[in-house]
Every structure is written in C-alpha cells, then in structure tokens.
mmCIF file of N, CA and C in Angstrom:
data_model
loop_
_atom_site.group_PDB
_atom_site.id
_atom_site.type_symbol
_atom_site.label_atom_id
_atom_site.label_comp_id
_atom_site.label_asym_id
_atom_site.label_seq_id
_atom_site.Cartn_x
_atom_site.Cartn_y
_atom_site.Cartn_z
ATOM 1 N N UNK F 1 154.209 75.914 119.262
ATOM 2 C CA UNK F 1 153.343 77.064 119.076
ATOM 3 C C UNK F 1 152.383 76.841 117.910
ATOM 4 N N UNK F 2 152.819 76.072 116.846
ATOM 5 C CA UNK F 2 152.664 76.201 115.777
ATOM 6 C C UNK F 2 150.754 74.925 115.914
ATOM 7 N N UNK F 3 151.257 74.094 116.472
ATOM 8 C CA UNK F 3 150.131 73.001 116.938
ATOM 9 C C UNK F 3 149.204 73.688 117.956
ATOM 10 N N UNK F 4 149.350 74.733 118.836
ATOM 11 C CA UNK F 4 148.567 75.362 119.736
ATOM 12 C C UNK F 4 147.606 76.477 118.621
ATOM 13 N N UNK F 5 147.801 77.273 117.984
ATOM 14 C CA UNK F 5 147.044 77.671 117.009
ATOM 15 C C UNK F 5 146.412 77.211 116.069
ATOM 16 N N UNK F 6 146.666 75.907 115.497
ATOM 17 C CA UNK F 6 145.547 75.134 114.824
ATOM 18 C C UNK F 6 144.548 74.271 115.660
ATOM 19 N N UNK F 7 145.057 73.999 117.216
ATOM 20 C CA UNK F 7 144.080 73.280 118.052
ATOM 21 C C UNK F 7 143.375 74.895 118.055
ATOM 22 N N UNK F 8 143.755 75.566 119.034
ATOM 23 C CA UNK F 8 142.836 76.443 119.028
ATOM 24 C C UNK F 8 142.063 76.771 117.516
ATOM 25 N N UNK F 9 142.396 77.428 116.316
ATOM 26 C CA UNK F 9 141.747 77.585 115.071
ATOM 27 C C UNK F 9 140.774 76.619 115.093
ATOM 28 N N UNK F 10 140.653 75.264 115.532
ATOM 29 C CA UNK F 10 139.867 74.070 115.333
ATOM 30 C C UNK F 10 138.716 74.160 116.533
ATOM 31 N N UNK F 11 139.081 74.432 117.795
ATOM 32 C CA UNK F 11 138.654 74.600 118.634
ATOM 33 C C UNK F 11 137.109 75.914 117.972
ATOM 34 N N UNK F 12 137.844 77.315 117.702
ATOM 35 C CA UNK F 12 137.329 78.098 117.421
ATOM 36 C C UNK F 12 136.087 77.503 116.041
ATOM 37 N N UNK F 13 136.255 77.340 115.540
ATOM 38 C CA UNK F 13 135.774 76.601 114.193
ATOM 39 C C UNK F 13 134.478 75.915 114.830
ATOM 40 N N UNK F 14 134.597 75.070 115.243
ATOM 41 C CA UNK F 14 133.564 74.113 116.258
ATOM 42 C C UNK F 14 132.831 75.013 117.235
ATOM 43 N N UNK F 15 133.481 75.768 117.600
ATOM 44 C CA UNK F 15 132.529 76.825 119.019
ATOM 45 C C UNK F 15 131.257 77.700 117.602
ATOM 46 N N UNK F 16 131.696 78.228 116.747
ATOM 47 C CA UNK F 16 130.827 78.936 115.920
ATOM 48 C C UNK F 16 129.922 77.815 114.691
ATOM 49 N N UNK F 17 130.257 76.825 114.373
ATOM 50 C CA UNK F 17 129.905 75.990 113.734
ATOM 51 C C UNK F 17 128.378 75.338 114.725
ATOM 52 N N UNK F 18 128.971 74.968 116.317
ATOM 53 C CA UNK F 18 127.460 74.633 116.982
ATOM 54 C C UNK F 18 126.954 75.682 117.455
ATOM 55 N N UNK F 19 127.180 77.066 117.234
ATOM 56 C CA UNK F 19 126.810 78.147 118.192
ATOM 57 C C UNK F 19 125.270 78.594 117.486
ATOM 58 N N UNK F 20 124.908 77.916 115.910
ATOM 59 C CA UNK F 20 124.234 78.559 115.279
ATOM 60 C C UNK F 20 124.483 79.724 114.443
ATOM 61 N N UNK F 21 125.672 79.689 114.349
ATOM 62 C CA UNK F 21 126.441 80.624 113.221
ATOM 63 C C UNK F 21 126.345 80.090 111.709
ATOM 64 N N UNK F 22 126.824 78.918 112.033
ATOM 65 C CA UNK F 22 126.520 78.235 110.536
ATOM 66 C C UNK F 22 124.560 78.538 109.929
ATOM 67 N N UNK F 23 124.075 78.577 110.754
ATOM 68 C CA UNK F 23 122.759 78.710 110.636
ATOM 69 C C UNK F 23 122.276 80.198 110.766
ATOM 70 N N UNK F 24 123.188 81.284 110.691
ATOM 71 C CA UNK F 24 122.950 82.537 110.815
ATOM 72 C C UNK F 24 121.799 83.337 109.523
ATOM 73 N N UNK F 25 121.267 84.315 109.630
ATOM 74 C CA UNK F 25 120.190 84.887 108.505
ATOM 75 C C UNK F 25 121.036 85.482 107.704
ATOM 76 N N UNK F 26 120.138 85.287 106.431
ATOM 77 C CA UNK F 26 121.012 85.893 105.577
ATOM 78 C C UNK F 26 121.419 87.536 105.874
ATOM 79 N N UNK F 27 122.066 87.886 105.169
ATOM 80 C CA UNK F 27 122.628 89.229 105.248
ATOM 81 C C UNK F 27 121.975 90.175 105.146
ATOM 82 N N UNK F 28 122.583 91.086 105.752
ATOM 83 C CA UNK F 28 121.609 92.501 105.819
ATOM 84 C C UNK F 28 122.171 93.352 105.391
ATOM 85 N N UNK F 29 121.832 93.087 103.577
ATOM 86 C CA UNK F 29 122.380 93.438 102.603
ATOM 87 C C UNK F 29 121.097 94.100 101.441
ATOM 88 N N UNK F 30 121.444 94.848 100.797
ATOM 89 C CA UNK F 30 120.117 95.508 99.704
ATOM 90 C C UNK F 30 120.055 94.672 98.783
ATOM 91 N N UNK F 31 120.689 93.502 98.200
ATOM 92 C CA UNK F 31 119.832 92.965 97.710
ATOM 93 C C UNK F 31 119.066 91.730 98.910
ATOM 94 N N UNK F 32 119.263 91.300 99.756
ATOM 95 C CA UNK F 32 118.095 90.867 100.293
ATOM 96 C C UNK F 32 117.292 91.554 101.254
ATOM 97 N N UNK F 33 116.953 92.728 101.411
ATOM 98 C CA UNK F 33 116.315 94.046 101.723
ATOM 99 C C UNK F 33 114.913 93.795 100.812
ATOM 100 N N UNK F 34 115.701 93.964 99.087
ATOM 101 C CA UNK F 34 114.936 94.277 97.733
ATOM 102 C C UNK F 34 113.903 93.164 97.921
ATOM 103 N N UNK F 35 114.526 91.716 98.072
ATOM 104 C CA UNK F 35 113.843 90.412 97.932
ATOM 105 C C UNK F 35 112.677 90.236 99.180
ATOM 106 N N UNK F 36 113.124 90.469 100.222
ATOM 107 C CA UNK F 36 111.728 91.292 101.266
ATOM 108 C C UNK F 36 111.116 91.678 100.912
ATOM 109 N N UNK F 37 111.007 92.807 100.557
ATOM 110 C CA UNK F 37 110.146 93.871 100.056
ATOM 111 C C UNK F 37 109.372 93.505 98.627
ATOM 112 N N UNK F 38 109.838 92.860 97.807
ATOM 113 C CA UNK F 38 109.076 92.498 96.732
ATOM 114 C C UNK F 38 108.336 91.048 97.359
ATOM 115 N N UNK F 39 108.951 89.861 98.320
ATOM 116 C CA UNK F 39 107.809 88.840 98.085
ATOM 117 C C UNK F 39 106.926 89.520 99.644
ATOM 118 N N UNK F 40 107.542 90.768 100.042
ATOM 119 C CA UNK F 40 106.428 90.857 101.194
ATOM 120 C C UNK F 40 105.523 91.915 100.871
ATOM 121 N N UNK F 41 105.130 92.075 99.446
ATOM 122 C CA UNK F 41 104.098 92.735 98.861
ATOM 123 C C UNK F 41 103.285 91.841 98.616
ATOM 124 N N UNK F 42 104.028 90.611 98.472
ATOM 125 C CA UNK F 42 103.000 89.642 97.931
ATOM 126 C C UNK F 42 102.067 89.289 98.978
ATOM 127 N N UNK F 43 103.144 88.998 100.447
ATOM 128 C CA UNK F 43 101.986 88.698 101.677
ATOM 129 C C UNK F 43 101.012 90.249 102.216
ATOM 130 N N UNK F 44 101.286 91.178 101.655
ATOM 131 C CA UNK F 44 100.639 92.449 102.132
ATOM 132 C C UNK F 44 99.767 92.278 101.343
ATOM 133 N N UNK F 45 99.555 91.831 100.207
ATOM 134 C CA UNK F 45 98.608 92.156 99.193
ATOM 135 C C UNK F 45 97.594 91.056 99.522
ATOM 136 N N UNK F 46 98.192 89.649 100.010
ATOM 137 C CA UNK F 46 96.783 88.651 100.268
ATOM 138 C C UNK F 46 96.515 88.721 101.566
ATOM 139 N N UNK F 47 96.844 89.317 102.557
ATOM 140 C CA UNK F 47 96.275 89.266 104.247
ATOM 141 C C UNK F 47 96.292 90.581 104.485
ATOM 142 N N UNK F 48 96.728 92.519 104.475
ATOM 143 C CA UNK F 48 96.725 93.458 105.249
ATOM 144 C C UNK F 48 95.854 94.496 103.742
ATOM 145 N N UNK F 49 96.182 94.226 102.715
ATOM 146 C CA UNK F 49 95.562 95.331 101.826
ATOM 147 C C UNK F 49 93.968 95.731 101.970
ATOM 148 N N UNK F 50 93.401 94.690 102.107
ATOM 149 C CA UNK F 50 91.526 94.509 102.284
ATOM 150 C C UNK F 50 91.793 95.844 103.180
ATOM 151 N N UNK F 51 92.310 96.232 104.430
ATOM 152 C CA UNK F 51 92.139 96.758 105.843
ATOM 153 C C UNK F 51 92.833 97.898 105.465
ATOM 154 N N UNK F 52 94.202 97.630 104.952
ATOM 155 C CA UNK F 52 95.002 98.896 105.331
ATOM 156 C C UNK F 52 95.305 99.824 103.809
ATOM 157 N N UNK F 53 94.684 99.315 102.797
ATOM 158 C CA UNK F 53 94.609 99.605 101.551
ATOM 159 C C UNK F 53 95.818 99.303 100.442
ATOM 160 N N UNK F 54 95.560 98.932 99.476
ATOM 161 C CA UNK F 54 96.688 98.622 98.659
ATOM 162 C C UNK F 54 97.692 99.898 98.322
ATOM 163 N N UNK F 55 97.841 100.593 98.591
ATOM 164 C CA UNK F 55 98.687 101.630 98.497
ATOM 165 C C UNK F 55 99.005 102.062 100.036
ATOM 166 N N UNK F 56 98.691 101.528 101.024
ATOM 167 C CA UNK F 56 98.767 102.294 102.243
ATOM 168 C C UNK F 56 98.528 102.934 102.950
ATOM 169 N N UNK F 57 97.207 103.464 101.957
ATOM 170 C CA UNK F 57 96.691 104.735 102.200
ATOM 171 C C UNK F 57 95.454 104.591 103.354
ATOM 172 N N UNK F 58 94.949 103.180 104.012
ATOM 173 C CA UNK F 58 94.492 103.069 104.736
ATOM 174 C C UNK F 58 92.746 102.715 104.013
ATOM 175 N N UNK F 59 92.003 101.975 105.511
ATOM 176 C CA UNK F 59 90.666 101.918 105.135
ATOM 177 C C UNK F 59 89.983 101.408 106.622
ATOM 178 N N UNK F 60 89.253 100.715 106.817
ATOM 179 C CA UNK F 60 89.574 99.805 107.959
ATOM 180 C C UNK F 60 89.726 100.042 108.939
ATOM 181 N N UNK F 61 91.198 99.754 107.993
ATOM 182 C CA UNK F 61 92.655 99.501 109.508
ATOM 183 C C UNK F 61 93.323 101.035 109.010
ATOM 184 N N UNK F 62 94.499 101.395 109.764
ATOM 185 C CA UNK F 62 94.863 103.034 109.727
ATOM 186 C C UNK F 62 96.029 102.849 108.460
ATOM 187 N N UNK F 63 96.030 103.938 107.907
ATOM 188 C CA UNK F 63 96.902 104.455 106.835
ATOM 189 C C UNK F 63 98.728 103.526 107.381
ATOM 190 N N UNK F 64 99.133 103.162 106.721
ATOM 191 C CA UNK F 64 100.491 103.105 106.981
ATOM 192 C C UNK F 64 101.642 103.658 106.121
ATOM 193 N N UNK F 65 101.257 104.482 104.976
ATOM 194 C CA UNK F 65 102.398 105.419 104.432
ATOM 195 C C UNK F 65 102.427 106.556 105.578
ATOM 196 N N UNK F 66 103.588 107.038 105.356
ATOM 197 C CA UNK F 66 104.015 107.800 105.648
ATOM 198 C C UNK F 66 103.823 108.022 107.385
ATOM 199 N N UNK F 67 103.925 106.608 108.338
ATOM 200 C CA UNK F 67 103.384 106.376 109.443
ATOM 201 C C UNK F 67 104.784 106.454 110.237
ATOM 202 N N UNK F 68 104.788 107.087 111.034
ATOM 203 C CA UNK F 68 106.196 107.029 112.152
ATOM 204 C C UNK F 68 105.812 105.622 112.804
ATOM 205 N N UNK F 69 105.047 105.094 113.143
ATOM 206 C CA UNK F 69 104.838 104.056 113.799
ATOM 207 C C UNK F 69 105.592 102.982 113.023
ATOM 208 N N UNK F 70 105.967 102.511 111.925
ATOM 209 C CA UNK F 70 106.261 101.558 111.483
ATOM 210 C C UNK F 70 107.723 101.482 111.255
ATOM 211 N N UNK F 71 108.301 102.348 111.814
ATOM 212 C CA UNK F 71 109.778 102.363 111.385
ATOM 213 C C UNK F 71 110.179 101.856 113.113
ATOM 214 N N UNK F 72 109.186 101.396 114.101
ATOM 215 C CA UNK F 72 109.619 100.710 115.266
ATOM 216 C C UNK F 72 109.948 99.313 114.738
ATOM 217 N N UNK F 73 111.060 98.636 114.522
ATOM 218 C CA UNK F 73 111.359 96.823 114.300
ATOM 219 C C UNK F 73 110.404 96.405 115.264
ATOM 220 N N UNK F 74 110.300 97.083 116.229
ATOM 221 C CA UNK F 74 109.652 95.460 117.201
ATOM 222 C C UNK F 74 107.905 95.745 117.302
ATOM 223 N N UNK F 75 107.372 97.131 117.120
ATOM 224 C CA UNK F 75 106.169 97.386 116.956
ATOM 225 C C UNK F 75 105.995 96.753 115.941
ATOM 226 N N UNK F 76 106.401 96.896 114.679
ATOM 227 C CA UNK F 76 105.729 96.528 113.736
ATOM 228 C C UNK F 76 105.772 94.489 113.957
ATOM 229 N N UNK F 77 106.467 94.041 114.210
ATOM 230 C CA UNK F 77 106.590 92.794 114.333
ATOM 231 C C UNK F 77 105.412 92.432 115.427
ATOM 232 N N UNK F 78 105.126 93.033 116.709
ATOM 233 C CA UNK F 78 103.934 93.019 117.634
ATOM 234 C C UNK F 78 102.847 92.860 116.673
ATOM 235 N N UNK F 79 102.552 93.849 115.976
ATOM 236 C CA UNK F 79 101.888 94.355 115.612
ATOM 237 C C UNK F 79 100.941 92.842 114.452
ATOM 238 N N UNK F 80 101.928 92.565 114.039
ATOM 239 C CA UNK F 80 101.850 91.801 112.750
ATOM 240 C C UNK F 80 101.227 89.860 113.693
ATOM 241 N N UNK F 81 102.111 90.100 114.765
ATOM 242 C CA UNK F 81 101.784 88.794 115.083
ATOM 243 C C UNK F 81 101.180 88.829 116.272
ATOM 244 N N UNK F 82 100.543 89.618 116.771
ATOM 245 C CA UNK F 82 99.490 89.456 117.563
ATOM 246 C C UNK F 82 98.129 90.272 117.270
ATOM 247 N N UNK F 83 98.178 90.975 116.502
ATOM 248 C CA UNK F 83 97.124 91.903 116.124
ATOM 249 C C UNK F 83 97.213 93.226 116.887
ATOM 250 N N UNK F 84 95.780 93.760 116.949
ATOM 251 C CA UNK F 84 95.344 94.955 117.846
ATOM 252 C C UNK F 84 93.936 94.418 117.915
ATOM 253 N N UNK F 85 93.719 93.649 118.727
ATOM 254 C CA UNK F 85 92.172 93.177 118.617
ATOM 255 C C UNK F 85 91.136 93.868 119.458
ATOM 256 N N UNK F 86 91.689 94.935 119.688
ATOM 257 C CA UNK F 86 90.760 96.176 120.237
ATOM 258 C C UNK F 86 90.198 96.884 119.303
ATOM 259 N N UNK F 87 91.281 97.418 118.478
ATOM 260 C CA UNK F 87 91.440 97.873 116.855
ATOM 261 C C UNK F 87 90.427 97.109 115.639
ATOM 262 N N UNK F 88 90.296 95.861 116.025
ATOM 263 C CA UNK F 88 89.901 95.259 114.493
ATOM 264 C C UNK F 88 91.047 94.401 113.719
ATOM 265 N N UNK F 89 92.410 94.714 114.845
ATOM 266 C CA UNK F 89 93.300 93.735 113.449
ATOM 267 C C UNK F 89 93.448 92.376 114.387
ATOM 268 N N UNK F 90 93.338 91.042 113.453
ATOM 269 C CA UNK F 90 93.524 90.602 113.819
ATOM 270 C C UNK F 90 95.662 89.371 113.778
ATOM 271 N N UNK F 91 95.087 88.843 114.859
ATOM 272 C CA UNK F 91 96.315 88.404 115.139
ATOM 273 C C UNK F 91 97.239 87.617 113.640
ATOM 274 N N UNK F 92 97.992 87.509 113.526
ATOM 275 C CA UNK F 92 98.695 86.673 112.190
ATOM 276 C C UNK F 92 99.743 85.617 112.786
ATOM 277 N N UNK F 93 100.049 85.694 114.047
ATOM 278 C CA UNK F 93 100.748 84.399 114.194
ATOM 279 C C UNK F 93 100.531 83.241 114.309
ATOM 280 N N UNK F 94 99.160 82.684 114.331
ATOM 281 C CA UNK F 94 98.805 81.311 113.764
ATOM 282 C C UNK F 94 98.758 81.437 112.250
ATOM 283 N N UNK F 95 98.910 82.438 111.180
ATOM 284 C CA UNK F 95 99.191 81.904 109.648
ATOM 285 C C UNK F 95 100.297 81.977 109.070
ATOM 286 N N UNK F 96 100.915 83.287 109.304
ATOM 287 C CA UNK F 96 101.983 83.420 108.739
ATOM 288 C C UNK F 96 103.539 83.626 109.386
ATOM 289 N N UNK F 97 104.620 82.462 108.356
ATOM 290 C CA UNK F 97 105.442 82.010 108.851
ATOM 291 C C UNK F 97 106.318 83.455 109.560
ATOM 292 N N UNK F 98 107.649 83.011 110.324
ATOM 293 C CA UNK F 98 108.543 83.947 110.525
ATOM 294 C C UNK F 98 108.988 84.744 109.506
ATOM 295 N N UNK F 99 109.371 83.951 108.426
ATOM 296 C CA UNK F 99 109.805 85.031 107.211
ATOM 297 C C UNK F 99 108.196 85.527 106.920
ATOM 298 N N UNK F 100 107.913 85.312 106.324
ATOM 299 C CA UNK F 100 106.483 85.926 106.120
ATOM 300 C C UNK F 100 105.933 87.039 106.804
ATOM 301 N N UNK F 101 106.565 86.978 108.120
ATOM 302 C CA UNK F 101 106.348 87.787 108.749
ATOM 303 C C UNK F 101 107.239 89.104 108.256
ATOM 304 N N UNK F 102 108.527 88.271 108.568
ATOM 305 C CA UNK F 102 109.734 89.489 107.981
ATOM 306 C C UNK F 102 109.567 90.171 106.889
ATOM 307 N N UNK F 103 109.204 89.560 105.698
ATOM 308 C CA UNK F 103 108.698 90.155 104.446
ATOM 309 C C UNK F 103 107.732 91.500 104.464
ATOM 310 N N UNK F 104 106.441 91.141 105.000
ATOM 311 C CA UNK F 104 105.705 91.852 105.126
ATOM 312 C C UNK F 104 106.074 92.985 106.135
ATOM 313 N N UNK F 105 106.641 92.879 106.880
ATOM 314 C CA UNK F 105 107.102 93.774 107.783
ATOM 315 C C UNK F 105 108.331 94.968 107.136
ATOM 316 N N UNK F 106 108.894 94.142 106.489
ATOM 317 C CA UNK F 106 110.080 94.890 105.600
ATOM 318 C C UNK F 106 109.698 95.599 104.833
ATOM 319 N N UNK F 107 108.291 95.157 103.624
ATOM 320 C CA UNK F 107 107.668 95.791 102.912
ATOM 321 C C UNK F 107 106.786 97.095 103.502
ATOM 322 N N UNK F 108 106.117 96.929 104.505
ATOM 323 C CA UNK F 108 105.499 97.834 105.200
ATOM 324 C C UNK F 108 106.619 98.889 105.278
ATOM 325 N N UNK F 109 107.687 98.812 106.065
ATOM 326 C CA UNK F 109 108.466 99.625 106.697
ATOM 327 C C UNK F 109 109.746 100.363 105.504
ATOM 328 N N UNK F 110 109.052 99.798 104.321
ATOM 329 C CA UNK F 110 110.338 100.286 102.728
ATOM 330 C C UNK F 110 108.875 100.737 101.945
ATOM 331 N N UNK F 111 107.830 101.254 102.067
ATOM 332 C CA UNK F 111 106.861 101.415 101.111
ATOM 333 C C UNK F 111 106.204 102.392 101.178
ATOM 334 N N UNK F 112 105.842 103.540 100.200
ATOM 335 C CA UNK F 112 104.925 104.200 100.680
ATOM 336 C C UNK F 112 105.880 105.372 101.319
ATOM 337 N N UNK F 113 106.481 105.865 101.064
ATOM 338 C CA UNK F 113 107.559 107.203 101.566
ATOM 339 C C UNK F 113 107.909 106.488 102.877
ATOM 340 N N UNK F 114 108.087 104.969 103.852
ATOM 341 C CA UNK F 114 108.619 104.935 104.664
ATOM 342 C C UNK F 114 109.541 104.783 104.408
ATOM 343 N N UNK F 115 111.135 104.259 105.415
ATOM 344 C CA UNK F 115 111.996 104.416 104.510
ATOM 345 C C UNK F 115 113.308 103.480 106.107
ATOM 346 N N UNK F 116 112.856 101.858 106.361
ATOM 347 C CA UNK F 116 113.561 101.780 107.135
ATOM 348 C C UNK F 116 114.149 100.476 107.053
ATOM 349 N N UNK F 117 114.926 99.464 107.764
ATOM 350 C CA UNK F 117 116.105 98.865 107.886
ATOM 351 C C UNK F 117 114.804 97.585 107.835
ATOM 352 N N UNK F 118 115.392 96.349 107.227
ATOM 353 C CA UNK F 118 115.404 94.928 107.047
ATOM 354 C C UNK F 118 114.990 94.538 108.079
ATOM 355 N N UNK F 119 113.825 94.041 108.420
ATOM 356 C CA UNK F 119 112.981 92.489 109.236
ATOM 357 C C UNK F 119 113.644 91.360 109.172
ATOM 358 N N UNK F 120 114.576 90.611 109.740
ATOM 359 C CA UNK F 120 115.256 89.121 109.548
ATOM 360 C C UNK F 120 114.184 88.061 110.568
ATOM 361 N N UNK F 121 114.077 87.247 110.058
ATOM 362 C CA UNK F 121 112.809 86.132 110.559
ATOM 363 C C UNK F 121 113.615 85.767 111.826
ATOM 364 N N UNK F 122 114.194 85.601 112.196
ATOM 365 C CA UNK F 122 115.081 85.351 113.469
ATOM 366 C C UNK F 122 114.759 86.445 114.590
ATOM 367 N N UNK F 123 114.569 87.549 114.441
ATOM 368 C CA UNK F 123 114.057 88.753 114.771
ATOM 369 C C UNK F 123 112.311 88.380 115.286
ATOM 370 N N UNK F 124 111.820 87.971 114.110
ATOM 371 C CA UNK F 124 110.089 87.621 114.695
ATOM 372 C C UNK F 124 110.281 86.598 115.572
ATOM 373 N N UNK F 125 111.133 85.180 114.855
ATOM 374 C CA UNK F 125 111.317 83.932 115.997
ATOM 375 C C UNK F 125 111.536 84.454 117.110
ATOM 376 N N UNK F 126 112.295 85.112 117.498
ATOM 377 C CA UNK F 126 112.842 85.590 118.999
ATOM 378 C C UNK F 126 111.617 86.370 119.678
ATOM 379 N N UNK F 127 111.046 87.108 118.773
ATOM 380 C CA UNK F 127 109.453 87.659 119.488
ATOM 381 C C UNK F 127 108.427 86.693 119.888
ATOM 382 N N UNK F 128 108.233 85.802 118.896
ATOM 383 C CA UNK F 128 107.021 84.641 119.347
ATOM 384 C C UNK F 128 107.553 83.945 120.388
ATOM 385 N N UNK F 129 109.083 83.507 120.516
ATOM 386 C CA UNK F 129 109.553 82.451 121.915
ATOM 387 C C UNK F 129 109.139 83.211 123.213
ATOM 388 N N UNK F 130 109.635 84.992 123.636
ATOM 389 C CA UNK F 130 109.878 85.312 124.329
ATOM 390 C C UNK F 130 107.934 85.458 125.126
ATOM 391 N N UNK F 131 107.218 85.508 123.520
ATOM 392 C CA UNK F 131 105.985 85.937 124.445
ATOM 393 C C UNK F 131 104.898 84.179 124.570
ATOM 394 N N UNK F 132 105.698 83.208 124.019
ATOM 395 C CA UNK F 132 105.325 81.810 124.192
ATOM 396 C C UNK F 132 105.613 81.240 125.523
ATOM 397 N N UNK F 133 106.407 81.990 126.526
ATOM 398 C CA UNK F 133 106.928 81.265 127.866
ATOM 399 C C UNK F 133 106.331 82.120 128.686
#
C-alpha cells in the first residue's frame, strides 16, 4: 500500500509539474493587485492618459472613473487590445505586452472610485490566442 501512494504521489507531482502549474500566475493576492495598479499607472500614463485624461476624467477618448463599463475583465481587456477604431482608440496589441496589458487594465479597473478584481496576463494571453485562430 505503502509503495502505491508514493507511485501515485509521484505520478501526481509530474501530472501538475507538466500541466503548467509550475508555471501558474502569480497570486491573486493584494499585494500583487497593489503592484498592478502602481506599474499599470505607469503604462496608463505613457499610452491612454493623452485620450482618456490623467485622472480619468476623460478627453478624447470617454471618461473612465466612475465607468460601469470597466469592471467587465474581458471588455476591458477587448478593449485595451484591439481598440475601438470606430471610436478613435486605437488597437494596443501590437505594443503592449500581456502583463502590460494586465497592469493597465488592473489600474483602470482599481482607480478613480472603480473598485474591481486583478487582470492576470494569462487572462489577456488567452484573449489574443482565442481571437489569433
């Protein structure tokens, strides 16, 4: 019995080790929430502020404080990497990376009286594959 539970334990070990577990995003935890949100001010501030204003308050492009629209995960991720080029925004997935994406998206969606849950770059990856095929 005793050898059937460490094959299996070993077995198990190896199934999550190649499954991409070992390679899982970090946690979706407040302090890496915080760390979003502060370096994805940094990408809001050099690619969406010109448009959408450094406070949020809009110009441009439309206000995003206090926007119900941005507390959608997958709108705002659309949003970010393909544009609205009807709108005037343009697309960002030829510049900025998956996290980059996540950042800014996190920041958008924690700023400005919004008030919602963590962007993980694995989250955008899975958006760009699904609309790449």
């Amino acid at each position: 019995m005793t050898s059937f539970v460490k094959s299996w334990a070993a077995a198990l070990a190896l199934t999550v080790m190649t499954s991409g577990a070992a390679f899982a995003q970090p946690a979706n935890d407040e302090a890496t929430k915080e760390a979003y949100i502060k370096q994805g001010e940094v990408v809001f501030n050099d690619y969406c502020s010109a448009c959408h204003g450094a406070n949020g308050e809009g110009g441009s492009g439309p206000a995003l404080a206090k926007n119900g629209f941005v507390n959608g995960r997958a709108a705002v991720i659309n949003q970010v990497l393909f544009g609205a080029t009807d709108h005037g925004m343009p697309p960002f997935a030829p510049v900025l990376t998956d996290e980059q994406v996540a950042q800014v998206a996190t920041y958008i969606r924690n700023s400005w009286g919004n008030k919602a849950g963590i962007v993980l770059p694995r989250s955008v990856e899975l958006r760009r594959t699904e609309t790449s095929n």
